[in-house]
XYZ file of C-alpha atoms in Angstrom:
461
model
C 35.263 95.906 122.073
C 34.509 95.240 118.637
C 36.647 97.505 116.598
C 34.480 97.148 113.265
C 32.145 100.026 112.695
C 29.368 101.100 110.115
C 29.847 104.330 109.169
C 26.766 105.602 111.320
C 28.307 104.691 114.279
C 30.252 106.948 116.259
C 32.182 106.536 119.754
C 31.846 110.389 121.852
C 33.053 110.204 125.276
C 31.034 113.250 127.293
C 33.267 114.535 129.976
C 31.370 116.962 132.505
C 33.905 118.977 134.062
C 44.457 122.094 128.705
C 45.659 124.363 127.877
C 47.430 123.265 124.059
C 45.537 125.018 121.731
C 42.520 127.445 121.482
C 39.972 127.108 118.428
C 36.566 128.223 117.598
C 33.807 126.448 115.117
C 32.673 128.453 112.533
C 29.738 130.220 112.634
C 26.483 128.258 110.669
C 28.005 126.956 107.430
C 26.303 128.147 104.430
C 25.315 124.658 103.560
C 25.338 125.320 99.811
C 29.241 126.252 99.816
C 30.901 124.210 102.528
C 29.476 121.081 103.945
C 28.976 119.367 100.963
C 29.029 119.778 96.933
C 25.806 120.742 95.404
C 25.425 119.247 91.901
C 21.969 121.331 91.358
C 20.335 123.786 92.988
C 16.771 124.099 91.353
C 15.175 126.275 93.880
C 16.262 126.891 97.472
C 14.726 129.504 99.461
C 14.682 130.561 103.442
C 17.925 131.911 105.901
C 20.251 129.787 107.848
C 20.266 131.886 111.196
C 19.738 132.336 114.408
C 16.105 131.171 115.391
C 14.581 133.761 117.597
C 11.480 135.172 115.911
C 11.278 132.801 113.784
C 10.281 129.198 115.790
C 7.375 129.926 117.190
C 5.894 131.326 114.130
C 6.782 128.875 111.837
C 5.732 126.687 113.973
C 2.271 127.313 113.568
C 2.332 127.445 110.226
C 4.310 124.466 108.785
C 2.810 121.151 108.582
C 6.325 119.054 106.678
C 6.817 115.306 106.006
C 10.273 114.288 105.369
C 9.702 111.650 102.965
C 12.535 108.934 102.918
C 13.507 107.190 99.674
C 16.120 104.628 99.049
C 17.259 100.958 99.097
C 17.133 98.917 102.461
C 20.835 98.796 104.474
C 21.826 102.413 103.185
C 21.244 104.295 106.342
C 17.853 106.126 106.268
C 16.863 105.182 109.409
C 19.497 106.101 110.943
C 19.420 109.277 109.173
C 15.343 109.728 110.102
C 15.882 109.642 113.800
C 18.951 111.701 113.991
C 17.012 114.349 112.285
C 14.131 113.717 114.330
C 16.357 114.030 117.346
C 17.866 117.634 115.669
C 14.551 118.903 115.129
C 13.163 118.316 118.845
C 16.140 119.245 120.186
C 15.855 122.901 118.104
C 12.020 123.060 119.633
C 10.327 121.466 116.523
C 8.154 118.861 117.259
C 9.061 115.947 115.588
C 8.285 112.226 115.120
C 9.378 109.319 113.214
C 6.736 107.311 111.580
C 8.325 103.715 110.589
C 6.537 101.945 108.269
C 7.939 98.757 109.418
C 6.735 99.087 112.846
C 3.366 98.957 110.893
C 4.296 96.039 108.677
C 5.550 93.728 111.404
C 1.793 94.207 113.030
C -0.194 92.745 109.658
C 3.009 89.806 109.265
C 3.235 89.193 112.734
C -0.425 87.640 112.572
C 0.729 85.761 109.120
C 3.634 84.371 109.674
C 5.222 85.944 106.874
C 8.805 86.658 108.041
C 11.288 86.011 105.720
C 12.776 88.126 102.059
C 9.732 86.281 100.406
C 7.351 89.144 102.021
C 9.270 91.658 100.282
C 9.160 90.204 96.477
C 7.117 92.514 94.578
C 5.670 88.938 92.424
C 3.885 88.306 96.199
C 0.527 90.014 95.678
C -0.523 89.420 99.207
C 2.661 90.614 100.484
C 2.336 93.639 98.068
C -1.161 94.644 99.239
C -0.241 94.550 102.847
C 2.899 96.272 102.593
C 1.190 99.559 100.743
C -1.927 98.920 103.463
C 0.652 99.560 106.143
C 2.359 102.546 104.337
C -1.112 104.063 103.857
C -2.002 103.616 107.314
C 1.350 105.141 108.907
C 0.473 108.153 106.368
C -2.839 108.350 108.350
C -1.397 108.625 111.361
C 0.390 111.199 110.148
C -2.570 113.325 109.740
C -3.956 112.298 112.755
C -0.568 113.402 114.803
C -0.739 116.810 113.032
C -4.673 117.440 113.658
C -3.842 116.675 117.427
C -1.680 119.326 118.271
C -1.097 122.551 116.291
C 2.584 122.446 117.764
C 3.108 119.205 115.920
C 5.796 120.343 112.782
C 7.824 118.162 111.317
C 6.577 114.079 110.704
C 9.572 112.048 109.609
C 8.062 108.980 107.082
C 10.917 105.809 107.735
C 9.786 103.972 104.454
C 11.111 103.263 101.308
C 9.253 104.904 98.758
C 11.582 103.538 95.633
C 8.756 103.639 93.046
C 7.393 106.674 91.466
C 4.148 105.027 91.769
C 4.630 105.342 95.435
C 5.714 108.858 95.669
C 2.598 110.262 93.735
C 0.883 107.830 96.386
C 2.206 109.863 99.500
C 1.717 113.399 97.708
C -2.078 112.286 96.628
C -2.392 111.691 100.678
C -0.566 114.666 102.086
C -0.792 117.747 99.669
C -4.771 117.686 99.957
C -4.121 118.536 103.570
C -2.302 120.817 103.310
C 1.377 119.561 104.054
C 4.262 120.048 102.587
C 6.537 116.552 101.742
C 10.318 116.783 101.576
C 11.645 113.538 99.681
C 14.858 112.262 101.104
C 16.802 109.945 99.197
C 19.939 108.137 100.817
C 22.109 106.584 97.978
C 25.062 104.130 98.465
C 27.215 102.596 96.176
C 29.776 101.877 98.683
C 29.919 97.831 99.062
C 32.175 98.331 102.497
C 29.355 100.850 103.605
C 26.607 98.898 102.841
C 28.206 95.346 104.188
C 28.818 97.125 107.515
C 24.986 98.241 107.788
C 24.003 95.427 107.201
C 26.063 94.082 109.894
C 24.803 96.674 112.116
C 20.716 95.694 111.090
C 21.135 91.998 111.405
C 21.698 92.749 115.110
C 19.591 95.448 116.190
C 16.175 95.334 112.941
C 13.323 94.272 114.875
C 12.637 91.924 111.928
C 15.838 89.806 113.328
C 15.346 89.463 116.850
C 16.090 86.130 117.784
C 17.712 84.576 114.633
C 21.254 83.786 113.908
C 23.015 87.091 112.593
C 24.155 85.141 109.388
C 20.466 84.148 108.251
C 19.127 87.184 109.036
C 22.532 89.092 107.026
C 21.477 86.682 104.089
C 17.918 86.897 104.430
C 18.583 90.932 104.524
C 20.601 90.906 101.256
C 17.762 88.624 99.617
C 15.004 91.076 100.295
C 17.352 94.074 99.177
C 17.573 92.043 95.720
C 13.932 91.724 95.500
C 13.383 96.068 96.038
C 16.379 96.145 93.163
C 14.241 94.965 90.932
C 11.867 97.811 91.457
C 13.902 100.733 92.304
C 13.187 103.871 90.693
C 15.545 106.452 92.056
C 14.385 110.277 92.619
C 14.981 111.824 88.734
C 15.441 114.967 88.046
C 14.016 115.834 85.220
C 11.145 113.878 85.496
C 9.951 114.481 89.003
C 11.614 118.271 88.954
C 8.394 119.255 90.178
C 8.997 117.246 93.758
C 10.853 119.177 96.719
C 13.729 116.338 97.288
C 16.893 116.276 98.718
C 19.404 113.581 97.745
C 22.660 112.476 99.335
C 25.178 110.204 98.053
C 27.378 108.051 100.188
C 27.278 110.131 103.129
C 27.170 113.811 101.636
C 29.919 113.004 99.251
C 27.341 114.549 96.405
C 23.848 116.679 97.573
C 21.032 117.571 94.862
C 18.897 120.001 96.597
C 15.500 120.641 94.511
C 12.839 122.971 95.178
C 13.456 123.746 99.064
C 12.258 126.431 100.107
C 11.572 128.167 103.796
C 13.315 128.180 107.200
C 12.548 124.803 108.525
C 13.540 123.029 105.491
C 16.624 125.142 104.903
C 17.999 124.000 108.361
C 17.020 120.012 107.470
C 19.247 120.886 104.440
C 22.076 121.807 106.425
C 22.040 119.277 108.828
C 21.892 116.600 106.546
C 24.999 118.139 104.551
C 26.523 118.066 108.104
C 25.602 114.550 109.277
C 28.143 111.537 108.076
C 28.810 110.783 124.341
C 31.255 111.840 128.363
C 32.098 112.785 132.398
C 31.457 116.112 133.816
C 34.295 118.167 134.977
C 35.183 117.109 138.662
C 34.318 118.860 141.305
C 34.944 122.410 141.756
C 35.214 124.604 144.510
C 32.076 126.359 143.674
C 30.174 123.039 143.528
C 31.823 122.148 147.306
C 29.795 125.521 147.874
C 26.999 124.803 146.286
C 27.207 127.840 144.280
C 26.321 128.506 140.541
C 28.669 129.629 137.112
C 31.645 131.548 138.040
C 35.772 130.190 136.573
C 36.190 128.159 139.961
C 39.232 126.251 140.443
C 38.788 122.253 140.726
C 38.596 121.630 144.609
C 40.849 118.775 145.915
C 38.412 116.055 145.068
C 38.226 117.259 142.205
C 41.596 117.643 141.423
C 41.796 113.857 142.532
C 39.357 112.597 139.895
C 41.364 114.775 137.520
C 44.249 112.553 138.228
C 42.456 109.200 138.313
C 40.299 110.161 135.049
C 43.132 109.389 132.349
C 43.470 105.554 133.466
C 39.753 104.859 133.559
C 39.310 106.288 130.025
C 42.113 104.432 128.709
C 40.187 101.077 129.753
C 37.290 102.286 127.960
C 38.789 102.777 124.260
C 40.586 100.286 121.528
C 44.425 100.369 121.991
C 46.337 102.850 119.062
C 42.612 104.915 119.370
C 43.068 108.492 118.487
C 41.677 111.129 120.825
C 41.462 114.539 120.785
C 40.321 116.913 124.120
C 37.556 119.469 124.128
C 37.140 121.601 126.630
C 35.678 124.873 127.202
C 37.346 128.265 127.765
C 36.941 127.772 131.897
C 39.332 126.747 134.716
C 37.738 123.680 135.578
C 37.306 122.091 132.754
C 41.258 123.066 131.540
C 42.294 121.475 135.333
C 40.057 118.070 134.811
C 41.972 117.585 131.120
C 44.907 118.448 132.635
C 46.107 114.604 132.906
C 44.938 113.344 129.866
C 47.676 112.502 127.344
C 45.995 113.846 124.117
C 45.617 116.779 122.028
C 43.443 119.302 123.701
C 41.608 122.085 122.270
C 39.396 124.898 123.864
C 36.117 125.941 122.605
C 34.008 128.805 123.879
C 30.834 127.684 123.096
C 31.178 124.722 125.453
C 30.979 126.792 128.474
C 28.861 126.906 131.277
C 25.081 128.613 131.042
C 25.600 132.144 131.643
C 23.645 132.777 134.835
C 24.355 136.489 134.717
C 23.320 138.978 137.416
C 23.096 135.526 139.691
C 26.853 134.102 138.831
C 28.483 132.837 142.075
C 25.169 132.638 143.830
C 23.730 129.926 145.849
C 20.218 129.092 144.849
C 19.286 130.020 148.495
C 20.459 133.455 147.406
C 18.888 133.638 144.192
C 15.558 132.948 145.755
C 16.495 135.833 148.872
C 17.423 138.113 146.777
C 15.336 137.692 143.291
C 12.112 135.598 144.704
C 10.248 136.755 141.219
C 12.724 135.029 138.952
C 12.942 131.941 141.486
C 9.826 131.300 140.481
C 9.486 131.659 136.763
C 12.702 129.609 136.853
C 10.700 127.303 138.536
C 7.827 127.611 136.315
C 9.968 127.009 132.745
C 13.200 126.069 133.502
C 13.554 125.279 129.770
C 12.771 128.648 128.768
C 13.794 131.162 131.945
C 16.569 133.263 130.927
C 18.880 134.836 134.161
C 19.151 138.699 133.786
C 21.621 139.212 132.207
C 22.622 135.796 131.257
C 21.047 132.637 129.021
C 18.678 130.234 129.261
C 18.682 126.277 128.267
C 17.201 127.537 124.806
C 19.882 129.777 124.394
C 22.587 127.345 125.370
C 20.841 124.649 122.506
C 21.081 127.353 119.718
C 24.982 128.141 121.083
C 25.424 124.402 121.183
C 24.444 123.639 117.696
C 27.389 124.084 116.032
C 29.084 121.359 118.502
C 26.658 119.461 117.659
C 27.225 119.528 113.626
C 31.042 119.133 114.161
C 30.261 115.774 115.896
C 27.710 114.456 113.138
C 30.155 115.696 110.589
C 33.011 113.329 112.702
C 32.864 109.542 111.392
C 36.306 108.820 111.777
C 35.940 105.288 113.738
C 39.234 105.142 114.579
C 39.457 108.385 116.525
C 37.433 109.539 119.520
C 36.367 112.921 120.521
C 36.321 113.630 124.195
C 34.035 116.731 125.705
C 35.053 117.789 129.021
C 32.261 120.061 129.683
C 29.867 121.446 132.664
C 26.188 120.045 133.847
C 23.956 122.556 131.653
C 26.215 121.824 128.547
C 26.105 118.095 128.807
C 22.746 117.938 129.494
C 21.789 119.588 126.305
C 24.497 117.284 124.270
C 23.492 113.779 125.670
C 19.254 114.867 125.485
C 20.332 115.709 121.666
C 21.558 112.615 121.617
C 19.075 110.518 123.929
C 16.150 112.410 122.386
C 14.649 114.362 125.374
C 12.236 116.607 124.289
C 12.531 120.626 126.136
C 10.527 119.467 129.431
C 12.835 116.654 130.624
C 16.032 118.485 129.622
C 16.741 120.945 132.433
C 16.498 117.693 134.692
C 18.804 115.270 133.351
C 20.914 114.058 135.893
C 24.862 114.411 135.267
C 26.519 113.346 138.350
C 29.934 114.615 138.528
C 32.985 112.207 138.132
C 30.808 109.957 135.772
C 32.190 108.510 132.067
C 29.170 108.329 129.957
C 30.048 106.925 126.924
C 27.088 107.560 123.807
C 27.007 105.039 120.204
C 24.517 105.648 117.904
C 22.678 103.003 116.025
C 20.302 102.999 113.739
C 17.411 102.325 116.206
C 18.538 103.571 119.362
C 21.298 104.839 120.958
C 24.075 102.427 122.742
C 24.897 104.210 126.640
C 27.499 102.833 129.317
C 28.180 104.393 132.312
């Protein structure tokens, strides 16, 4: 295993399944105070809260670009899906709009493949670069006028000149939608050199060429957008909503954001820098749901086995630290595992309330009506008494900024957790939208282990 990481990559072992320590995360960070230092706050409006009453009226009513800015190799791809991913995951609909996907159409047919594309003396290069921007703005519109549920568009471009900023707003403000600017800034050479490393590998631009032209190539055409580069100013563009983060939230300027939606993309970009399922418990030997069962002997057995199979699976001298939630079975599968262990509450099972310790043949005896909305939304269908999956995302989501806050490559974080919780950590991760969710298969006694790259995500089972 290669040991040599960019800093977007992370390592996140998702256990589905001691008792050392007992923590909890904090509550939703006040973004402005904790996660990151603001320089300047020119105007910031909305709450950071819970969501209920608020996304599905919003939803309605927003129309937002996200509006990336910034020098190739510095992450903002990365960054544009993971928010993406956030967004869906919170019941935004959300998509990423990559201008390159449109550029490599118009160059595929010319042949034009190499740094040269990108110089901004190549007129012909120039005008079919800013063709494909425009068009991928187009489709914007289009994906908003399609479906009134359709929120937040995520623009993957590079926007560096001012020229091209008034160029997206001229577009996008006449119908009536709001654009977020998002500039990722690094000065970091040992950042940037491992991005590159990372892009040289998995940039459609590369496929097929030997990493070191296409790492040389790559550092030729970021030479030729240096020359142009007009970063996001304050003072003259104060009037633009922006947000923008230097080498990885070490400095935040948030300008003119204002409302709910954009107040949470705030916070999770000040937050951002996968595992088996508990074994088998006596409850699942019944076939019954929730409840603090006790691991059942096979269980118990894969409890035992677990800690050698992991080992296999991470760099010798690794660091790794246990979560767990608050619940028997999860405590017994960690039980084995020579590493620091610590219990969170929020990682335990869905509450299925008035049915906990039922068999579903019991549930639909005894409460046929709620079978059968269950049935109907499984996303949404809350037990009496109890949660549903959109309750467990929103109790989730604070797991879920302590791991995108995590970038320590040498140290891996472990969740030990059950089938509802890791199915709403590896969709966050995976992308599944609210639909396919509640039907993600988590076998039990399974190691999934979760990378993220900039254009997908790496998964071994």
């Amino acid at each position: 295993m290669n040991n040599k990481k960019s800093y977007d990559e992370k390592d996140f072992a998702l256990i589905n399944g001691a008792k050392v320590g007992h923590a909890s995360l904090p509550q939703y960070r006040d973004p402005f105070t904790n996660a990151a230092r603001v320089d300047t706050v020119i105007k910031c409006g909305g709450s950071i809260g819970n969501l209920n009453g608020l996304l599905n009226s919003e939803k309605s009513q927003n129309r937002i670009v996200c509006a990336f800015v910034g020098l190739p190799g510095r992450g903002k791809t990365y960054t544009a899906n993971k928010l993406s991913h956030y967004l869906n995951w919170l019941g935004y609909s959300s998509k990423v709009f990559n201008v390159a996907n449109y550029r490599q159409k118009a160059v595929g047919a010319l042949g034009l493949e190499s740094h040269n594309f990108f110089d901004p003396e190549n007129k012909e290069a120039l005008e079919l670069r800013e063709e494909a921007a425009k068009n991928a703005l187009k489709d914007i519109i289009k994906w908003f006028e399609s479906d009134t549920k359709n929120t937040v568009a995520i623009y993957d471009a590079t926007n560096i000149t001012k020229e091209r900023r008034k160029n997206v707003l001229s577009l996008l403000t006449p119908e009536d939608i709001d654009v977020i600017f998002i500039e990722i800034v690094c000065n970091d050479p040992e950042i940037i050199k491992n991005n590159i490393s990372d892009i040289r590998v998995s940039s459609p631009d590369y496929v097929g060429m030997d990493p070191d032209k296409a790492e040389d190539d790559f550092n030729q055409r970021i030479a030729h957008y240096e020359k142009v580069y007009e970063p996001l100013d304050l003072d003259e563009e104060e009037n633009l909503s922006f947000i923008k983060s230097t080498n990885i939230r070490t400095r935040v300027i948030v300008n003119r954001v204002d409302g709910y939606i954009q107040t949470r993309i705030v916070y999770f970009l000040m937050n951002l820098h996968a595992a088996p399922r508990h074994g088998e418990s006596q409850f699942n030997v019944q076939g019954r749901i929730g409840g603090d069962a006790y691991l059942s002997p096979r269980g118990e057995m894969f409890a035992k086995k677990l800690p050698s199979v992991f080992a296999k699976q991470i760099p010798e001298n690794q660091k790794v630290t246990i979560w767990t939630s608050t619940l028997k079975r999860t405590i017994q599968t960690s039980q084995y595992m020579p590493y620091p262990k610590v219990q969170f509450k929020c990682l335990d099972e869905l509450n299925s309330g008035v049915c906990d310790g039922f068999t579903y043949e019991q549930i639909e005896q005894q409460f046929p009506q709620d079978y059968a909305e269950r049935d109907k939304d499984k996303f949404n269908y809350r037990y009496k008494g109890g949660e549903s999956y959109r309750d467990l995302v929103q109790r989730l989501e604070p797991i879920i900024m302590e791991l995108e806050r995590f970038h320590d490559p040498d140290h891996t974080i472990v969740i030990i957790g059950h089938q509802a919780v890791i199915r709403c950590l590896y969709s966050y991760f995976m992308n599944y939208d609210h639909e396919e969710l509640p039907y993600v298969k988590i076998p039990l006694h399974t190691l999934i282990k979760v990378t993220p790259k900039a254009y997908n995500c790496d998964v071994e089972l």
